[in-house]
Every structure is written in C-alpha cells, then in structure tokens.
Amino acid sequence: MKTVLLAAAMACAGLLLGMTFHATAGLAGDSVVGTTTLELQHAAAGRKVITELWFKAAPDATIEWFSPRVPLRPIPIARKAEPQPTPEKRPLIVVSHGNWGSRFSQGWLALELVKAGYVVLSTSHPGTVGDDQTVAGRYRLWDRPRDVSFALDEVFKSPKWAALVDADRIGFVGHSFGGWTGVSLAGGRYDPAQQRAFCQAAEDKDFYCQGTLKDDIAGVPAQDAGQSFKDARIKAFYIMGTGPGQGFMPDSLYSISVPFVVDTAQFDEILDPVSNSTNLARQIPGAREVVRAVGHFAYVPECRSFIGPILTRLAGLPLCDDPKGVDRRLAHDAVAREVVTFFDGTLARAP
C-alpha cells in the first residue's frame, strides 16, 4: 500500500512539475531578453532536440513572467520574440542542463549573458528532462554532446540565426550532466563500464552512484561510447557541479587544451565534489577550479516560497533544498559574474 501511495504522489508531482506558468507583463524595452524555440529533429540519432535561443529582443516584443515548472520562480522573457537588429555578430554561449532539468534550467544565467552581449543556445536532452526520464538517457550520456553539435549545425544552417552569431566565438556552460557534456565536447572520451565499476567499488556511494546502479542497462547499447565527440567550434568551457567524472579516460582529459573552469559545489549532495568536479579539474591541463560553498542545486532556478519545496519533495527531488546559510539568489549573482568575466576574457572580439 505504501508503494502505491508513493507512486500516486510521484505521478501527481510529475504532472505539477510539467505544468507551465506564465503571465503577460507588457511590452519590452531595450535590452529585454527574448527567446524563440527551435524544435529540431535529429533523424540520424532518432532524437528530438528542443532548443531555445536567447537574445536581446526587438523593442515591440511582449514580456512574460515565465516558469517552466510550477515550483520555480518565473523570469521575465519575451517568448517568440524577434531579435533586436545588431550591426555585428555576437558571441554564442551553449548551455546544457542536468538530469531532471530542461533548456530553461539555467535561464537565470542566460538572462545575464544576453544582457552582457551574448546570444545563448540551450538544449533539452531527451531521456534526462524532468518529464522524460529513461534508463538509456541516464546511461548514454554521450548522446548529449551529439545533441549540442547537431543544434549548432542547425543554427548555422539558418540564414536568420547564422547572421546573428559569431561562429568563431562559441563558449559552453553546463551543470551536472551538462558539465559532463562539456567535458565530452572538449575532447574527453568516456568508458561507461569504468564509471560503473567505480560506483560499484565506492564505499561511500553518492546519490548518483546509488541511483545508476539500480538501472537495468542490459538492453542499452554502448558500443559507440568511447568515441570522441569533441566539437572544435567551442573555444571555452565553464562547468558547474559536474559528474559523473570517473569514467573519462585520463589520456583524453590530459589532451584538453582550451580554457576551462570547473565550478565545484563544496556541499554537493548529489555528485561527490572531490571525486567528480575536483578530480576533473586536476586532470584537465590549465583548468581553474572555483570552490563555491553551495549545494548541487544552487545552479538551477530559485524556487517559489512554500509551494516549491512541498512539490519537489513530493516528487522525491531535493530541487529546492539548499544547505543551511546558502542564499541561491546570491549564488546566482556570483556565478553569473564569474561566467561573464570568463567569457569576456576567452572569447575576445576577433581582430
């Protein structure tokens, strides 16, 4: 009976988490962030890669206070907007979400990047989205860098969007599984059997290892896992609360030569910070580690008061829980400043 009640609660929470809230606020002015959704079908991979482009909106755009999930605080964006005319192409930052996330999970950061002069491309990765969870999605992480490269290909095939962004100035931001995606795109090659062996042998298994060992992967193909998914178009990487990090082949990590920042959540309750983020920072040549006194979910949206924690706990997700003393809004401000400064320095204007 307890199992049935838990399943019902999870189903109810799943429906609530899948709802979208928005309210129209008014016409946009200068520097308001606009977005447009690109529903991209990657036929060769059999994946629908829903992608959001973020940019400065045209002055006649309409602002909405938008939240992709009921527990999360809304942000002001002009959806389905046209971009503001610009005399020059802008650098592009790709954003990849973590498990249970979506293309809006780092919307708080996308806002600041656009205001700082960037265009942002955020992808949703099938099988690891909040309302689309599969064993294959969680195991075949190497499908994610393919999603990113495919989305980039499609943007540059479009005369409208290619005219807006500078193909020579592309950066990457990722959180959790999204950070893993960044390591792969930078040249890291992955062995899922090595990762699983680490989790099986670990005495103190983190949340990720506990979960992945319960997945039945017998029918999930993995012959293509060890390929390189490096995308040389991406010139700089900033990853946050990243993992799993033990399955990457050391020689491939040593070969990474682009600017790299690893933002480590000191109190990460999902991915052990030392064996994941810090381990990667130590193996990637020249990588700079930023140790931040936050938990794993400091990098996702702020939650609504009261209702946010209730709904996410009902769903069994600690999405709205932060360690004592952590102010998620202040963490967002600090991370955004660090990210913008990093890309301002590494994606300097082409001569």
Short mmCIF file of C-alpha atoms in Angstrom, two decimals:
data_model
loop_
_atom_site.label_atom_id
_atom_site.label_comp_id
_atom_site.label_asym_id
_atom_site.label_seq_id
_atom_site.Cartn_x
_atom_site.Cartn_y
_atom_site.Cartn_z
CA MET A 1 0.00 0.00 0.00
CA LYS A 2 2.84 2.36 0.86
CA THR A 3 4.36 1.74 -2.58
CA VAL A 4 1.04 2.54 -4.29
CA LEU A 5 0.66 5.77 -2.35
CA LEU A 6 4.22 6.79 -3.19
CA ALA A 7 3.64 6.06 -6.88
CA ALA A 8 0.46 8.14 -6.85
CA ALA A 9 2.24 11.02 -5.14
CA MET A 10 5.05 10.86 -7.65
CA ALA A 11 2.60 10.87 -10.55
CA CYS A 12 0.77 13.86 -9.12
CA ALA A 13 4.01 15.74 -8.60
CA GLY A 14 5.12 14.85 -12.09
CA LEU A 15 2.00 16.46 -13.54
CA LEU A 16 2.54 19.57 -11.44
CA LEU A 17 6.21 19.75 -12.37
CA GLY A 18 5.26 19.52 -16.02
CA MET A 19 2.90 22.50 -15.92
CA THR A 20 3.95 25.82 -17.35
CA PHE A 21 3.13 29.13 -15.69
CA HIS A 22 3.24 32.45 -17.43
CA ALA A 23 1.69 35.86 -17.13
CA THR A 24 1.97 38.69 -19.60
CA ALA A 25 3.62 41.77 -18.15
CA GLY A 26 3.78 44.25 -21.02
CA LEU A 27 5.83 45.50 -23.91
CA ALA A 28 9.58 45.09 -23.88
CA GLY A 29 12.03 47.91 -23.90
CA ASP A 30 15.66 47.98 -24.88
CA SER A 31 17.87 45.17 -23.50
CA VAL A 32 14.92 42.87 -22.66
CA VAL A 33 15.73 39.21 -23.29
CA GLY A 34 13.78 37.45 -26.00
CA THR A 35 13.62 33.73 -26.76
CA THR A 36 12.48 31.50 -29.57
CA THR A 37 12.01 27.73 -29.56
CA LEU A 38 13.55 25.57 -32.27
CA GLU A 39 12.06 22.07 -32.46
CA LEU A 40 14.93 20.23 -34.09
CA GLN A 41 14.58 16.63 -35.23
CA HIS A 42 17.88 14.77 -35.37
CA ALA A 43 16.78 12.00 -37.72
CA ALA A 44 20.08 10.10 -37.70
CA ALA A 45 20.04 9.83 -33.91
CA GLY A 46 16.26 9.46 -33.57
CA ARG A 47 16.14 12.34 -31.10
CA LYS A 48 14.05 15.49 -30.91
CA VAL A 49 16.37 18.20 -29.63
CA ILE A 50 14.18 21.08 -28.49
CA THR A 51 16.39 24.14 -28.36
CA GLU A 52 15.91 27.66 -27.05
CA LEU A 53 17.71 30.69 -28.44
CA TRP A 54 18.09 33.69 -26.11
CA PHE A 55 18.90 37.19 -27.42
CA LYS A 56 18.15 40.87 -26.99
CA ALA A 57 14.56 41.29 -28.10
CA ALA A 58 13.19 43.76 -30.62
CA PRO A 59 11.53 46.78 -28.93
CA ASP A 60 7.97 45.66 -29.78
CA ALA A 61 8.30 42.26 -28.07
CA THR A 62 5.96 41.31 -25.22
CA ILE A 63 7.36 40.28 -21.85
CA GLU A 64 6.03 37.25 -19.99
CA TRP A 65 6.84 36.19 -16.46
CA PHE A 66 7.59 32.62 -17.40
CA SER A 67 8.28 29.49 -15.34
CA PRO A 68 8.75 26.07 -16.95
CA ARG A 69 7.77 24.28 -13.73
CA VAL A 70 5.26 25.28 -11.04
CA PRO A 71 7.77 25.08 -8.13
CA LEU A 72 10.19 27.50 -9.83
CA ARG A 73 10.15 31.29 -9.70
CA PRO A 74 9.33 32.88 -13.06
CA ILE A 75 11.72 35.02 -15.08
CA PRO A 76 10.89 37.94 -17.41
CA ILE A 77 11.41 36.97 -21.04
CA ALA A 78 9.79 37.84 -24.36
CA ARG A 79 8.91 34.46 -25.84
CA LYS A 80 8.54 34.02 -29.60
CA ALA A 81 10.28 37.37 -29.97
CA GLU A 82 12.28 38.69 -32.89
CA PRO A 83 15.90 39.63 -32.18
CA GLN A 84 16.98 43.21 -31.87
CA PRO A 85 18.81 44.33 -35.03
CA THR A 86 22.55 44.39 -34.47
CA PRO A 87 25.35 45.78 -36.64
CA GLU A 88 27.72 42.98 -35.66
CA LYS A 89 27.58 39.30 -34.84
CA ARG A 90 27.56 38.32 -31.18
CA PRO A 91 29.44 35.52 -29.41
CA LEU A 92 27.34 32.44 -28.63
CA ILE A 93 27.18 30.50 -25.36
CA VAL A 94 25.77 26.96 -25.38
CA VAL A 95 24.07 25.82 -22.16
CA SER A 96 23.42 22.17 -21.21
CA HIS A 97 21.16 21.20 -18.30
CA GLY A 98 21.50 18.47 -15.69
CA ASN A 99 19.32 15.44 -15.05
CA TRP A 100 15.66 16.31 -14.39
CA GLY A 101 16.30 19.72 -15.97
CA SER A 102 15.30 21.44 -19.19
CA ARG A 103 16.50 24.10 -21.60
CA PHE A 104 15.25 26.67 -19.07
CA SER A 105 17.20 25.32 -16.07
CA GLN A 106 19.92 27.96 -16.40
CA GLY A 107 17.56 30.68 -17.60
CA TRP A 108 18.75 32.89 -14.74
CA LEU A 109 22.25 32.74 -16.26
CA ALA A 110 21.07 33.10 -19.85
CA LEU A 111 19.43 36.41 -18.89
CA GLU A 112 22.71 37.80 -17.60
CA LEU A 113 24.70 36.52 -20.56
CA VAL A 114 22.33 38.14 -23.05
CA LYS A 115 22.42 41.43 -21.16
CA ALA A 116 26.23 41.22 -21.32
CA GLY A 117 26.14 40.98 -25.11
CA TYR A 118 25.93 37.24 -25.81
CA VAL A 119 23.45 35.05 -27.63
CA VAL A 120 22.59 31.83 -25.76
CA LEU A 121 21.61 28.43 -27.12
CA SER A 122 20.17 25.97 -24.59
CA THR A 123 19.23 22.41 -25.48
CA SER A 124 16.91 19.89 -23.85
CA HIS A 125 18.37 16.38 -23.80
CA PRO A 126 15.84 13.54 -24.30
CA GLY A 127 15.79 10.96 -21.54
CA THR A 128 17.10 13.33 -18.87
CA VAL A 129 14.40 16.03 -18.89
CA GLY A 130 12.06 16.42 -15.91
CA ASP A 131 9.11 14.84 -17.68
CA ASP A 132 11.15 12.49 -19.89
CA GLN A 133 13.28 10.11 -17.84
CA THR A 134 14.72 6.90 -19.32
CA VAL A 135 17.45 4.44 -18.36
CA ALA A 136 19.03 4.97 -21.79
CA GLY A 137 19.01 8.74 -21.28
CA ARG A 138 20.81 8.47 -17.94
CA TYR A 139 23.29 5.85 -19.16
CA ARG A 140 24.05 7.04 -22.71
CA LEU A 141 25.39 10.43 -21.69
CA TRP A 142 27.39 10.56 -24.91
CA ASP A 143 24.14 11.28 -26.81
CA ARG A 144 24.20 14.72 -25.17
CA PRO A 145 27.29 16.14 -26.94
CA ARG A 146 25.72 14.91 -30.18
CA ASP A 147 22.61 16.95 -29.31
CA VAL A 148 24.72 20.07 -28.84
CA SER A 149 26.73 19.68 -32.04
CA PHE A 150 23.55 18.97 -34.01
CA ALA A 151 21.83 22.06 -32.58
CA LEU A 152 24.85 24.19 -33.50
CA ASP A 153 24.79 22.75 -37.05
CA GLU A 154 21.13 23.66 -37.42
CA VAL A 155 21.59 27.20 -36.13
CA PHE A 156 24.37 27.87 -38.59
CA LYS A 157 22.32 26.40 -41.45
CA SER A 158 19.69 29.05 -40.81
CA PRO A 159 20.45 32.37 -42.55
CA LYS A 160 18.42 34.20 -39.90
CA TRP A 161 20.31 32.84 -36.90
CA ALA A 162 23.70 32.49 -38.55
CA ALA A 163 23.60 36.22 -39.25
CA LEU A 164 23.20 36.89 -35.53
CA VAL A 165 26.07 34.85 -34.05
CA ASP A 166 29.83 34.71 -34.50
CA ALA A 167 30.87 31.15 -35.37
CA ASP A 168 34.42 31.87 -34.20
CA ARG A 169 33.37 32.84 -30.65
CA ILE A 170 31.44 29.99 -29.06
CA GLY A 171 31.56 29.06 -25.37
CA PHE A 172 29.88 26.41 -23.26
CA VAL A 173 28.23 26.26 -19.82
CA GLY A 174 26.90 23.07 -18.27
CA HIS A 175 25.53 21.89 -14.94
CA SER A 176 25.72 18.34 -13.54
CA PHE A 177 25.18 16.00 -16.55
CA GLY A 178 25.50 19.23 -18.56
CA GLY A 179 29.00 19.69 -17.18
CA TRP A 180 29.78 16.12 -18.23
CA THR A 181 28.55 17.10 -21.70
CA GLY A 182 31.06 19.95 -21.74
CA VAL A 183 33.99 17.67 -20.88
CA SER A 184 32.97 15.38 -23.72
CA LEU A 185 32.68 18.26 -26.19
CA ALA A 186 36.13 19.46 -25.12
CA GLY A 187 37.64 16.09 -26.03
CA GLY A 188 37.06 13.81 -23.05
CA ARG A 189 36.35 10.19 -24.06
CA TYR A 190 34.18 8.10 -21.77
CA ASP A 191 34.03 4.46 -20.72
CA PRO A 192 30.67 3.70 -19.06
CA ALA A 193 31.97 0.36 -17.76
CA GLN A 194 34.79 2.20 -15.97
CA GLN A 195 32.25 4.58 -14.46
CA ARG A 196 30.02 1.75 -13.30
CA ALA A 197 32.96 -0.11 -11.80
CA PHE A 198 33.88 2.99 -9.80
CA CYS A 199 30.35 3.26 -8.42
CA GLN A 200 30.26 -0.44 -7.53
CA ALA A 201 33.57 -0.22 -5.67
CA ALA A 202 32.93 3.08 -3.87
CA GLU A 203 32.47 2.64 -0.13
CA ASP A 204 30.51 5.87 0.28
CA LYS A 205 28.26 5.97 -2.78
CA ASP A 206 26.91 9.39 -3.66
CA PHE A 207 23.34 9.96 -4.84
CA TYR A 208 24.36 9.43 -8.47
CA CYS A 209 26.13 6.11 -7.86
CA GLN A 210 23.27 4.81 -5.73
CA GLY A 211 20.81 5.61 -8.49
CA THR A 212 22.76 4.44 -11.53
CA LEU A 213 23.47 1.01 -10.02
CA LYS A 214 19.71 0.41 -9.77
CA ASP A 215 19.20 0.97 -13.51
CA ASP A 216 18.94 -2.15 -15.66
CA ILE A 217 21.29 -1.34 -18.54
CA ALA A 218 21.43 -4.85 -20.03
CA GLY A 219 19.50 -3.80 -23.14
CA VAL A 220 21.13 -0.39 -23.61
CA PRO A 221 23.69 -0.35 -26.46
CA ALA A 222 27.05 1.22 -25.59
CA GLN A 223 29.39 0.22 -28.42
CA ASP A 224 29.78 3.85 -29.51
CA ALA A 225 30.50 5.22 -26.02
CA GLY A 226 34.26 5.61 -26.37
CA GLN A 227 34.21 7.76 -29.48
CA SER A 228 35.43 11.33 -29.42
CA PHE A 229 32.63 13.88 -29.53
CA LYS A 230 34.94 16.86 -29.47
CA ASP A 231 33.49 19.95 -31.14
CA ALA A 232 36.36 22.28 -32.03
CA ARG A 233 33.93 25.14 -32.64
CA ILE A 234 33.59 25.57 -28.87
CA LYS A 235 36.53 27.61 -27.60
CA ALA A 236 35.98 27.83 -23.82
CA PHE A 237 34.14 25.83 -21.15
CA TYR A 238 32.61 26.63 -17.75
CA ILE A 239 31.10 23.63 -15.94
CA MET A 240 29.26 23.54 -12.60
CA GLY A 241 28.54 20.78 -10.07
CA THR A 242 29.69 18.26 -12.66
CA GLY A 243 29.58 14.50 -12.94
CA PRO A 244 29.86 11.62 -13.28
CA GLY A 245 33.57 12.25 -13.65
CA GLN A 246 35.30 8.92 -13.04
CA GLY A 247 34.54 7.29 -16.38
CA PHE A 248 36.59 9.63 -18.54
CA MET A 249 39.80 8.18 -19.94
CA PRO A 250 42.75 10.04 -18.34
CA ASP A 251 44.70 10.47 -21.59
CA SER A 252 41.71 12.19 -23.19
CA LEU A 253 41.39 14.62 -20.27
CA TYR A 254 45.10 15.43 -20.47
CA SER A 255 44.64 16.31 -24.15
CA ILE A 256 42.14 19.11 -23.48
CA SER A 257 43.80 22.41 -24.30
CA VAL A 258 41.03 25.03 -24.28
CA PRO A 259 40.30 27.48 -21.43
CA PHE A 260 38.37 25.60 -18.76
CA VAL A 261 36.73 26.46 -15.43
CA VAL A 262 35.32 23.87 -13.04
CA ASP A 263 32.87 25.39 -10.54
CA THR A 264 32.72 22.92 -7.64
CA ALA A 265 29.77 22.84 -5.24
CA GLN A 266 31.54 22.27 -1.92
CA PHE A 267 28.41 20.80 -0.31
CA ASP A 268 27.22 18.84 -3.35
CA GLU A 269 24.73 16.26 -2.10
CA ILE A 270 24.21 14.55 -5.49
CA LEU A 271 27.68 14.19 -7.01
CA ASP A 272 30.58 13.85 -4.61
CA PRO A 273 32.52 17.09 -5.23
CA VAL A 274 36.04 15.72 -4.73
CA SER A 275 35.82 12.58 -6.88
CA ASN A 276 33.84 14.37 -9.59
CA SER A 277 34.44 18.11 -10.08
CA THR A 278 37.77 18.40 -8.29
CA ASN A 279 39.02 15.20 -9.92
CA LEU A 280 38.24 16.65 -13.36
CA ALA A 281 39.83 19.99 -12.55
CA ARG A 282 43.05 18.24 -11.55
CA GLN A 283 43.24 16.20 -14.76
CA ILE A 284 42.37 18.88 -17.34
CA PRO A 285 45.56 20.86 -18.04
CA GLY A 286 45.24 24.51 -17.08
CA ALA A 287 41.74 24.11 -15.68
CA ARG A 288 40.86 26.58 -12.93
CA GLU A 289 38.72 25.32 -10.08
CA VAL A 290 36.31 27.61 -8.25
CA VAL A 291 35.16 26.03 -4.98
CA ARG A 292 31.81 27.51 -4.01
CA ALA A 293 30.14 27.00 -0.62
CA VAL A 294 26.83 25.78 -2.08
CA GLY A 295 24.96 22.56 -2.78
CA HIS A 296 24.22 20.86 -6.09
CA PHE A 297 21.03 22.78 -6.82
CA ALA A 298 22.46 26.28 -6.38
CA TYR A 299 22.86 26.31 -10.17
CA VAL A 300 19.18 25.75 -11.02
CA PRO A 301 16.33 28.29 -10.74
CA GLU A 302 15.15 29.77 -7.49
CA CYS A 303 12.07 28.08 -6.07
CA ARG A 304 8.77 29.66 -5.11
CA SER A 305 8.32 30.11 -1.39
CA PHE A 306 6.38 27.36 0.39
CA ILE A 307 4.88 25.60 -2.67
CA GLY A 308 8.24 24.92 -4.31
CA PRO A 309 9.76 22.77 -1.55
CA ILE A 310 6.45 20.95 -0.99
CA LEU A 311 6.01 19.91 -4.62
CA THR A 312 9.61 18.91 -5.19
CA ARG A 313 9.78 16.85 -2.01
CA LEU A 314 6.52 15.18 -3.03
CA ALA A 315 8.27 14.22 -6.28
CA GLY A 316 11.28 12.91 -4.36
CA LEU A 317 13.58 15.60 -5.73
CA PRO A 318 15.55 17.89 -3.38
CA LEU A 319 15.50 20.57 -6.08
CA CYS A 320 14.55 23.39 -3.73
CA ASP A 321 16.79 22.38 -0.82
CA ASP A 322 19.97 24.33 -0.16
CA PRO A 323 22.46 23.81 2.66
CA LYS A 324 21.91 26.00 5.71
CA GLY A 325 23.12 29.54 5.13
CA VAL A 326 23.11 29.33 1.31
CA ASP A 327 21.19 32.08 -0.49
CA ARG A 328 20.52 30.80 -4.01
CA ARG A 329 19.92 34.28 -5.40
CA LEU A 330 23.30 35.49 -4.15
CA ALA A 331 24.90 32.33 -5.56
CA HIS A 332 23.35 33.07 -8.95
CA ASP A 333 24.71 36.62 -8.87
CA ALA A 334 28.21 35.41 -8.04
CA VAL A 335 28.21 32.64 -10.65
CA ALA A 336 26.86 34.94 -13.36
CA ARG A 337 29.60 37.50 -12.71
CA GLU A 338 32.24 34.78 -12.85
CA VAL A 339 30.85 33.29 -16.06
CA VAL A 340 30.55 36.62 -17.88
CA THR A 341 34.06 37.63 -16.84
CA PHE A 342 35.44 34.28 -18.02
CA PHE A 343 33.88 34.51 -21.47
CA ASP A 344 34.70 38.20 -21.82
CA GLY A 345 38.33 37.17 -21.41
CA THR A 346 38.36 33.99 -23.50
CA LEU A 347 36.06 34.94 -26.37
CA ALA A 348 37.65 38.30 -27.09
CA ARG A 349 36.43 40.16 -30.13
CA ALA A 350 38.00 38.78 -33.31
CA PRO A 351 40.51 41.20 -34.87
#
